[in-house]
Rosetta silent file (secondary structure, phi, psi, omega in degrees, C-alpha in Angstrom):
SEQUENCE: MYGQSNCNIEKLIADLKKGEAKVIKILEYTLEPGSVVNGVLIKTNEILNILKGNRKLINKATVVLNSSNIQIKKVEHPELKGRKLDSYIKKEFAIPDDASLIYGTTSRKIENQYKTIFMGVPVDIIKSYLELFNEAKVKIGRFEILQNGMAKFVKNKQDLAGQTFVLNLIEGNNLISVLIEAGEYVLTDRSRLLAEPGSDQFLEELLQKISS
SCORE:     score description
SCORE:     0.000 S_00000001
   1 L     0.000  133.393  170.195   87.643   43.381   11.657 S_00000001
   2 E   -96.287  127.144  163.521   86.310   39.678   12.540 S_00000001
   3 E  -128.724  139.328 -174.344   87.074   38.113   15.832 S_00000001
   4 E  -131.124  124.415  179.000   86.023   34.901   17.089 S_00000001
   5 L  -117.751 -169.550  179.585   86.616   33.325   20.704 S_00000001
   6 L   -68.167  -14.846 -172.907   85.212   30.084   22.193 S_00000001
   7 L  -118.611  -21.535 -174.338   82.165   31.849   23.341 S_00000001
   8 E  -158.142  171.886  177.377   81.341   34.496   20.911 S_00000001
   9 E  -129.812  133.987  173.324   81.797   36.347   17.676 S_00000001
  10 E  -122.136  142.812 -175.064   82.527   39.980   17.183 S_00000001
  11 E  -120.951  106.965  171.263   82.390   42.242   14.128 S_00000001
  12 E  -102.969  121.191  173.548   84.141   45.732   14.547 S_00000001
  13 E  -104.461  132.510 -177.982   83.346   48.352   11.986 S_00000001
  14 E  -147.232  160.777  176.933   85.644   51.137   12.169 S_00000001
  15 E  -101.200  116.879  170.041   86.931   54.134   10.082 S_00000001
  16 E  -102.407  112.120 -178.374   90.657   54.280    9.429 S_00000001
  17 E  -130.723  127.465 -177.728   92.261   57.590    8.827 S_00000001
  18 L    56.791   29.625  177.538   95.846   58.585    9.232 S_00000001
  19 L    85.180   -2.634 -179.989   96.875   55.406   10.994 S_00000001
  20 E  -119.059  132.590  173.635   94.089   55.860   13.668 S_00000001
  21 E  -104.559  140.813  172.464   90.853   53.840   13.795 S_00000001
  22 E   -96.965  102.671  174.341   87.439   55.297   14.915 S_00000001
  23 E   -63.614  117.001 -177.543   85.110   52.626   16.036 S_00000001
  24 E   -94.368  -48.441 -166.298   81.738   53.101   14.346 S_00000001
  25 E  -156.603  130.454  175.070   79.811   50.104   15.349 S_00000001
  26 E  -119.340  129.902 -178.640   80.401   46.641   17.154 S_00000001
  27 E  -104.710  123.341 -170.513   78.323   43.705   16.432 S_00000001
  28 E  -126.294  122.860  176.929   78.347   40.702   19.107 S_00000001
  29 E  -125.031  123.580 -178.818   76.947   37.167   18.687 S_00000001
  30 E   -87.368  132.231 -176.338   76.912   34.644   21.460 S_00000001
  31 L   -71.033  162.211  166.051   77.872   30.999   20.442 S_00000001
  32 L   -79.827  136.312  178.692   76.001   27.733   21.629 S_00000001
  33 L   -50.539  144.739 -178.678   78.367   26.200   24.103 S_00000001
  34 L    82.555    8.590  177.676   80.598   23.759   22.537 S_00000001
  35 L   -71.535  -46.069 -177.837   80.799   25.459   19.284 S_00000001
  36 E  -130.874  129.534 -178.122   84.548   26.159   19.505 S_00000001
  37 E  -126.496  115.097  172.516   86.690   24.250   22.217 S_00000001
  38 L    57.511   35.617  173.841   90.086   25.400   22.688 S_00000001
  39 L    86.866  -16.401  177.786   90.242   27.184   19.324 S_00000001
  40 E   -88.870  133.489  173.439   89.018   24.092   17.531 S_00000001
  41 E   -71.830  128.875  175.829   85.688   24.264   15.539 S_00000001
  42 L  -100.161  -74.002  171.631   83.146   21.816   16.675 S_00000001
  43 L   -98.593  124.962  170.725   79.673   23.007   15.662 S_00000001
  44 L  -102.939   -8.766 -166.762   79.858   24.973   12.624 S_00000001
  45 H   -64.134  -55.499  176.198   76.392   25.568   11.529 S_00000001
  46 H   -51.714  -39.789 -177.933   75.861   28.730   13.757 S_00000001
  47 H   -65.078  -51.791 -176.285   79.102   30.007   12.916 S_00000001
  48 H   -57.697  -46.557  173.113   78.575   29.601    9.300 S_00000001
  49 H   -62.116  -36.985  174.127   75.169   31.482    9.310 S_00000001
  50 H   -58.038  -51.818  175.724   76.653   34.213   11.084 S_00000001
  51 H   -63.197  -43.197  175.300   79.446   34.692    8.614 S_00000001
  52 H   -65.440  -41.344  172.479   76.996   34.548    5.683 S_00000001
  53 H   -73.358   -4.275 -179.718   74.894   37.186    7.164 S_00000001
  54 H  -124.764    0.956 -171.569   77.710   39.583    7.698 S_00000001
  55 H   -61.918  -15.361  172.442   80.049   38.701    4.639 S_00000001
  56 H   -68.223  -28.241  178.732   79.317   42.057    2.924 S_00000001
  57 H  -100.092    5.467  171.955   80.941   43.851    5.959 S_00000001
  58 L  -105.888  108.464  178.825   83.910   41.394    5.970 S_00000001
  59 L  -114.238  121.464  171.328   86.669   42.183    3.505 S_00000001
  60 L    58.308   78.798 -173.966   89.744   39.800    3.848 S_00000001
  61 E   -82.036  156.893  177.554   89.215   38.860    7.451 S_00000001
  62 E   -98.668  113.454 -174.427   92.216   38.442    9.996 S_00000001
  63 E   -96.044  103.991  175.058   91.680   35.214   11.688 S_00000001
  64 E   -74.664  113.352 -171.616   93.293   35.377   15.202 S_00000001
  65 E   -99.795  131.294 -179.448   94.056   31.765   16.395 S_00000001
  66 L  -130.129   97.508 -176.287   93.853   31.189   20.155 S_00000001
  67 L  -166.707  145.525 -177.981   94.613   27.611   21.444 S_00000001
  68 L   -73.501    6.467  176.550   96.897   25.634   23.720 S_00000001
  69 L   -83.806  -23.294 -179.124   97.386   23.416   20.614 S_00000001
  70 L   -82.443  127.156  178.979   99.471   26.004   19.065 S_00000001
  71 E   -73.866  147.412  173.780  103.269   25.663   19.984 S_00000001
  72 E  -155.350  122.125 -176.801  105.117   28.723   21.044 S_00000001
  73 E  -138.880  136.063  174.077  108.614   28.568   22.180 S_00000001
  74 E  -111.793  128.856  174.347  111.579   30.941   22.878 S_00000001
  75 E  -135.846  158.853  172.445  115.214   29.994   22.863 S_00000001
  76 E  -111.370  161.108 -177.990  118.502   31.791   22.628 S_00000001
  77 E  -175.836  156.410 -174.980  121.363   30.384   20.592 S_00000001
  78 L   -66.632  173.824 -179.297  124.571   31.562   18.649 S_00000001
  79 L   -69.454  125.268  167.301  124.414   32.665   14.953 S_00000001
  80 L  -119.766  150.131  173.466  123.295   29.843   12.544 S_00000001
  81 L  -145.721  160.206  176.987  122.714   30.041    8.947 S_00000001
  82 L    57.411 -108.746 -177.491  121.258   27.807    6.119 S_00000001
  83 H   -76.961  -30.223 -175.222  121.140   24.115    6.756 S_00000001
  84 H   -73.823  -35.467 -178.160  122.526   24.319   10.376 S_00000001
  85 H   -80.560  -31.422  172.007  119.716   26.668   11.327 S_00000001
  86 H   -57.849  -47.646 -179.709  117.159   24.776    9.727 S_00000001
  87 H   -63.882  -33.490  178.268  118.410   21.519   11.425 S_00000001
  88 H   -60.244  -49.131 -166.922  118.680   23.435   14.866 S_00000001
  89 H   -79.564  -27.208  176.914  115.105   24.514   14.649 S_00000001
  90 H   -67.824  -31.447 -173.251  113.598   21.071   13.577 S_00000001
  91 H   -84.372  -51.135 -175.613  115.552   19.415   16.550 S_00000001
  92 H   -56.264  -44.269 -163.018  114.972   22.299   19.135 S_00000001
  93 L  -111.522    4.588  171.141  111.299   22.613   18.454 S_00000001
  94 L    69.007   28.059 -166.236  110.538   18.839   17.689 S_00000001
  95 L   -78.879  126.213  176.229  108.837   19.514   14.222 S_00000001
  96 L   -63.901  158.287 -177.210  107.313   16.438   12.626 S_00000001
  97 L   -80.921  -14.280 -168.105  108.253   15.006    9.256 S_00000001
  98 L   -85.696    5.329  179.195  104.576   14.451    8.286 S_00000001
  99 L    69.043   19.085  179.151  103.736   18.082    7.307 S_00000001
 100 L   -77.122   -6.576 -178.211  101.168   18.088   10.149 S_00000001
 101 E  -140.180  128.790 -176.143  102.354   21.443   11.316 S_00000001
 102 E   -91.958  115.820 -172.054  102.611   24.832    9.784 S_00000001
 103 E  -135.856  166.075 -178.808  105.496   26.859   11.682 S_00000001
 104 E  -153.474  143.802 -178.047  107.270   29.966   11.504 S_00000001
 105 E  -133.220  145.006  158.717  110.170   31.718   13.497 S_00000001
 106 E  -105.287  143.442 -177.249  111.345   35.179   14.339 S_00000001
 107 E  -133.692  150.690 -177.129  114.880   36.001   15.320 S_00000001
 108 E  -137.659  117.422  172.382  116.446   39.064   16.930 S_00000001
 109 E   -74.747  104.651  163.318  120.240   39.590   17.492 S_00000001
 110 E   -97.521  100.548  174.053  121.100   40.819   20.986 S_00000001
 111 L    74.786 -117.008 -174.175  124.859   41.346   21.494 S_00000001
 112 L  -117.545   17.709  179.252  126.492   38.014   20.242 S_00000001
 113 E  -117.570  164.474  170.040  123.187   35.762   20.946 S_00000001
 114 E  -112.718  146.512  162.608  120.008   35.343   18.641 S_00000001
 115 E  -117.969  128.009 -175.528  116.647   35.099   20.235 S_00000001
 116 E  -118.085  135.092  168.263  114.272   32.937   18.230 S_00000001
 117 E  -111.074  132.365  178.944  110.489   32.651   18.827 S_00000001
 118 E  -114.126  136.848 -175.387  109.016   29.565   17.172 S_00000001
 119 E  -134.813  112.347  178.041  105.218   29.503   16.466 S_00000001
 120 E  -110.604  135.250  168.549  103.755   26.250   15.164 S_00000001
 121 E  -119.889  140.602  173.266   99.930   25.490   14.252 S_00000001
 122 E   -63.596  134.302  172.741   98.372   22.171   13.454 S_00000001
 123 H   -47.229  -47.283 -177.987   97.411   21.851    9.778 S_00000001
 124 H   -57.643  -44.573  175.454   94.025   20.657   10.683 S_00000001
 125 H   -63.868  -41.199  177.195   93.053   23.800   12.514 S_00000001
 126 H   -57.629  -44.013 -167.969   94.170   25.865    9.502 S_00000001
 127 H   -85.457  -16.142  177.407   92.354   23.877    7.101 S_00000001
 128 H   -70.281  -42.721  177.860   89.156   23.818    9.164 S_00000001
 129 H   -67.332  -40.862  174.378   88.880   27.566    9.288 S_00000001
 130 H   -58.693  -53.521  173.700   89.654   27.776    5.541 S_00000001
 131 H   -46.275  -46.184  175.112   86.797   25.371    4.682 S_00000001
 132 H   -60.682  -54.462  175.751   84.409   27.238    6.941 S_00000001
 133 H   -65.745  -41.472  161.616   85.131   30.675    5.315 S_00000001
 134 H   -51.419  -34.932  179.678   85.076   29.332    1.950 S_00000001
 135 H   -71.848  -35.043 -178.642   81.693   27.720    2.430 S_00000001
 136 H   -74.901  -12.095 -164.830   80.687   31.348    3.656 S_00000001
 137 L    56.218   52.066 -176.805   82.242   32.866    0.736 S_00000001
 138 L  -114.134  118.271 -178.251   84.342   35.028    3.131 S_00000001
 139 L   -79.926  133.334  172.839   87.865   35.814    2.011 S_00000001
 140 E   -92.220  133.840  171.311   90.713   35.296    4.746 S_00000001
 141 E   -83.658  -55.308 -172.002   93.510   37.891    4.383 S_00000001
 142 E  -166.272  156.591  174.806   95.759   36.347    6.813 S_00000001
 143 E  -104.372  147.811 -172.424   96.016   34.220   10.006 S_00000001
 144 E  -132.990  139.476  166.082   97.377   35.713   13.275 S_00000001
 145 E  -101.265  144.357 -171.621   98.360   34.024   16.463 S_00000001
 146 H   -56.689  -46.669  179.608   97.152   35.738   19.613 S_00000001
 147 H   -55.768  -43.102  171.876  100.297   35.951   21.266 S_00000001
 148 H   -56.761  -40.001 -176.922  102.115   37.526   18.183 S_00000001
 149 H   -62.646  -38.740 -177.275   99.156   39.970   17.844 S_00000001
 150 H   -72.459  -53.741 -179.209   99.633   40.933   21.537 S_00000001
 151 H   -54.932  -41.445  179.021  103.462   41.390   20.969 S_00000001
 152 H   -69.835  -38.707  164.836  102.894   43.679   17.948 S_00000001
 153 H   -40.355  -60.533 -160.117  100.521   45.665   20.089 S_00000001
 154 H   -70.525  -45.262 -178.384  102.967   46.242   22.755 S_00000001
 155 H   -63.292  -25.963  178.211  105.704   47.389   19.998 S_00000001
 156 H   -76.923  -20.690 -171.317  103.355   49.771   18.406 S_00000001
 157 L   -96.139  115.154 -179.980  102.694   51.583   21.815 S_00000001
 158 H   -60.850  -32.113 -173.484  105.687   53.877   22.543 S_00000001
 159 H   -72.407   -8.981 -175.904  104.738   54.267   26.132 S_00000001
 160 H  -105.328  -10.034 -167.088  105.170   50.439   26.421 S_00000001
 161 L   -52.003  147.523  161.598  108.646   50.135   24.770 S_00000001
 162 L    67.460   -7.262 -171.554  111.170   48.490   27.057 S_00000001
 163 L   -88.291  161.912  173.869  108.739   47.836   29.714 S_00000001
 164 L  -118.471  130.827 -175.572  108.077   44.683   31.755 S_00000001
 165 E  -165.371 -175.015  173.828  104.484   43.712   32.617 S_00000001
 166 E  -124.849  125.304  176.616  101.763   41.055   32.121 S_00000001
 167 E   -88.745  114.214  174.581   98.935   41.287   29.562 S_00000001
 168 E  -106.868  122.551 -175.738   95.737   39.667   30.838 S_00000001
 169 E  -126.870  134.044 -179.191   92.909   38.693   28.418 S_00000001
 170 E  -104.718  129.194  179.611   89.662   37.148   29.702 S_00000001
 171 E  -132.557  104.342  171.063   87.877   34.851   27.249 S_00000001
 172 L    64.599 -110.169 -179.960   84.625   33.274   28.632 S_00000001
 173 L  -112.361   21.479 -177.352   86.025   31.283   31.628 S_00000001
 174 E  -107.963  136.363  175.224   89.596   31.277   30.518 S_00000001
 175 E  -112.980  109.982  173.919   92.199   33.818   31.844 S_00000001
 176 E   -99.560  107.363 -168.205   95.216   34.291   29.347 S_00000001
 177 E   -99.776  131.228  179.134   98.198   35.845   30.824 S_00000001
 178 E  -114.473  110.800  177.964  101.134   37.074   28.387 S_00000001
 179 E   -82.644  124.437  174.921  104.507   37.995   29.975 S_00000001
 180 E  -119.484  123.063  175.479  106.127   40.565   28.275 S_00000001
 181 E  -113.799  133.051  176.782  109.878   41.524   29.514 S_00000001
 182 L    51.010   41.214  175.464  111.902   44.630   28.483 S_00000001
 183 L    83.804   -1.548  177.785  109.247   45.007   25.535 S_00000001
 184 E  -101.933  153.739 -179.006  109.727   41.198   24.347 S_00000001
 185 E   -70.693  138.770 -173.963  107.397   38.419   24.381 S_00000001
 186 E  -124.177  -58.819 -171.805  108.539   35.756   27.042 S_00000001
 187 E  -164.780  160.552  178.034  105.678   33.085   27.759 S_00000001
 188 E  -122.762  147.911  173.305  101.874   32.575   28.000 S_00000001
 189 E  -136.597  138.191 -179.377  100.095   31.045   30.910 S_00000001
 190 E  -112.695  131.206 -179.245   96.368   29.787   30.805 S_00000001
 191 E  -133.756  130.775  179.357   94.184   29.486   33.781 S_00000001
 192 E   -92.303  129.675 -176.636   90.658   28.244   34.028 S_00000001
 193 L   -90.267  112.929 -179.499   87.989   30.206   36.150 S_00000001
 194 L   -68.910  -32.182 -161.545   85.443   28.107   37.737 S_00000001
 195 L   -76.644  158.808  171.436   82.969   30.830   38.854 S_00000001
 196 L   -68.764  123.846 -176.400   80.046   32.060   36.366 S_00000001
 197 L   -60.402  139.950 -176.847   81.378   34.906   34.304 S_00000001
 198 L    77.770    7.293  179.773   80.127   38.233   35.344 S_00000001
 199 L   -94.321  164.882  171.764   79.265   37.018   39.117 S_00000001
 200 H   -58.761  -40.130  177.824   80.808   38.390   42.189 S_00000001
 201 H   -62.333  -36.033 -172.876   82.497   34.949   42.691 S_00000001
 202 H   -82.900  -22.905  179.234   84.171   35.116   39.085 S_00000001
 203 H   -73.434  -50.964  179.207   85.626   38.658   39.995 S_00000001
 204 H   -48.107  -58.946 -177.119   86.976   37.465   43.371 S_00000001
 205 H   -56.188  -39.401  178.827   88.346   34.314   41.605 S_00000001
 206 H   -68.815  -55.138  175.762   90.030   36.511   38.789 S_00000001
 207 H   -50.505  -47.491  172.748   91.678   38.777   41.176 S_00000001
 208 H   -39.108  -64.589 -170.803   92.989   35.875   43.102 S_00000001
 209 H   -60.156  -32.220  171.570   94.505   34.518   39.970 S_00000001
 210 H   -60.662  -44.657 -170.451   95.921   38.043   38.984 S_00000001
 211 H   -88.529  -18.598 -178.401   97.561   38.871   42.339 S_00000001
 212 L   -82.523    0.000    0.000   98.950   35.372   42.879 S_00000001
């Protein structure tokens, strides 16, 4: 599994048997500041070299996208089909006509209402990762959105089914909080932590954010 944040790259090597993964080794590389900003690739040379050096270990990478540029919205609506549903989605989520956004939706029927989650990613972000991995000769199996991945994690954990809680993820100086209500994704909140990661001040600021 390949993982990349705004500040580092991680390569997790695991043995998968009977649906359970046993971690064998974790490789971590710290990126030069400014290499990735808000999920957008800025300086790619270092990332390219890391990918090339590990491409034999990466088989069809899953690229997990984490950026405030990704649109995620949840709405409730009556049953809609065909063109009515397409028209509603485009209007409700303000989808542009210039093909600058790749989007998808998932819907669930609860009683007489439908709950639809919309996720839209700018095409430029997708293209930049495709070009980088193609140059490194590493195949991308699929793209995943962080919040969707976290929602899948919750659904696959029986002890979390139907529970209401907040999942907190620390990425460098960023705190990402995902609200899960009755086992369903609700919203994401992002906070910037000003203190130096790993310091006592950072821990104090983090605890204040989480408890507020």
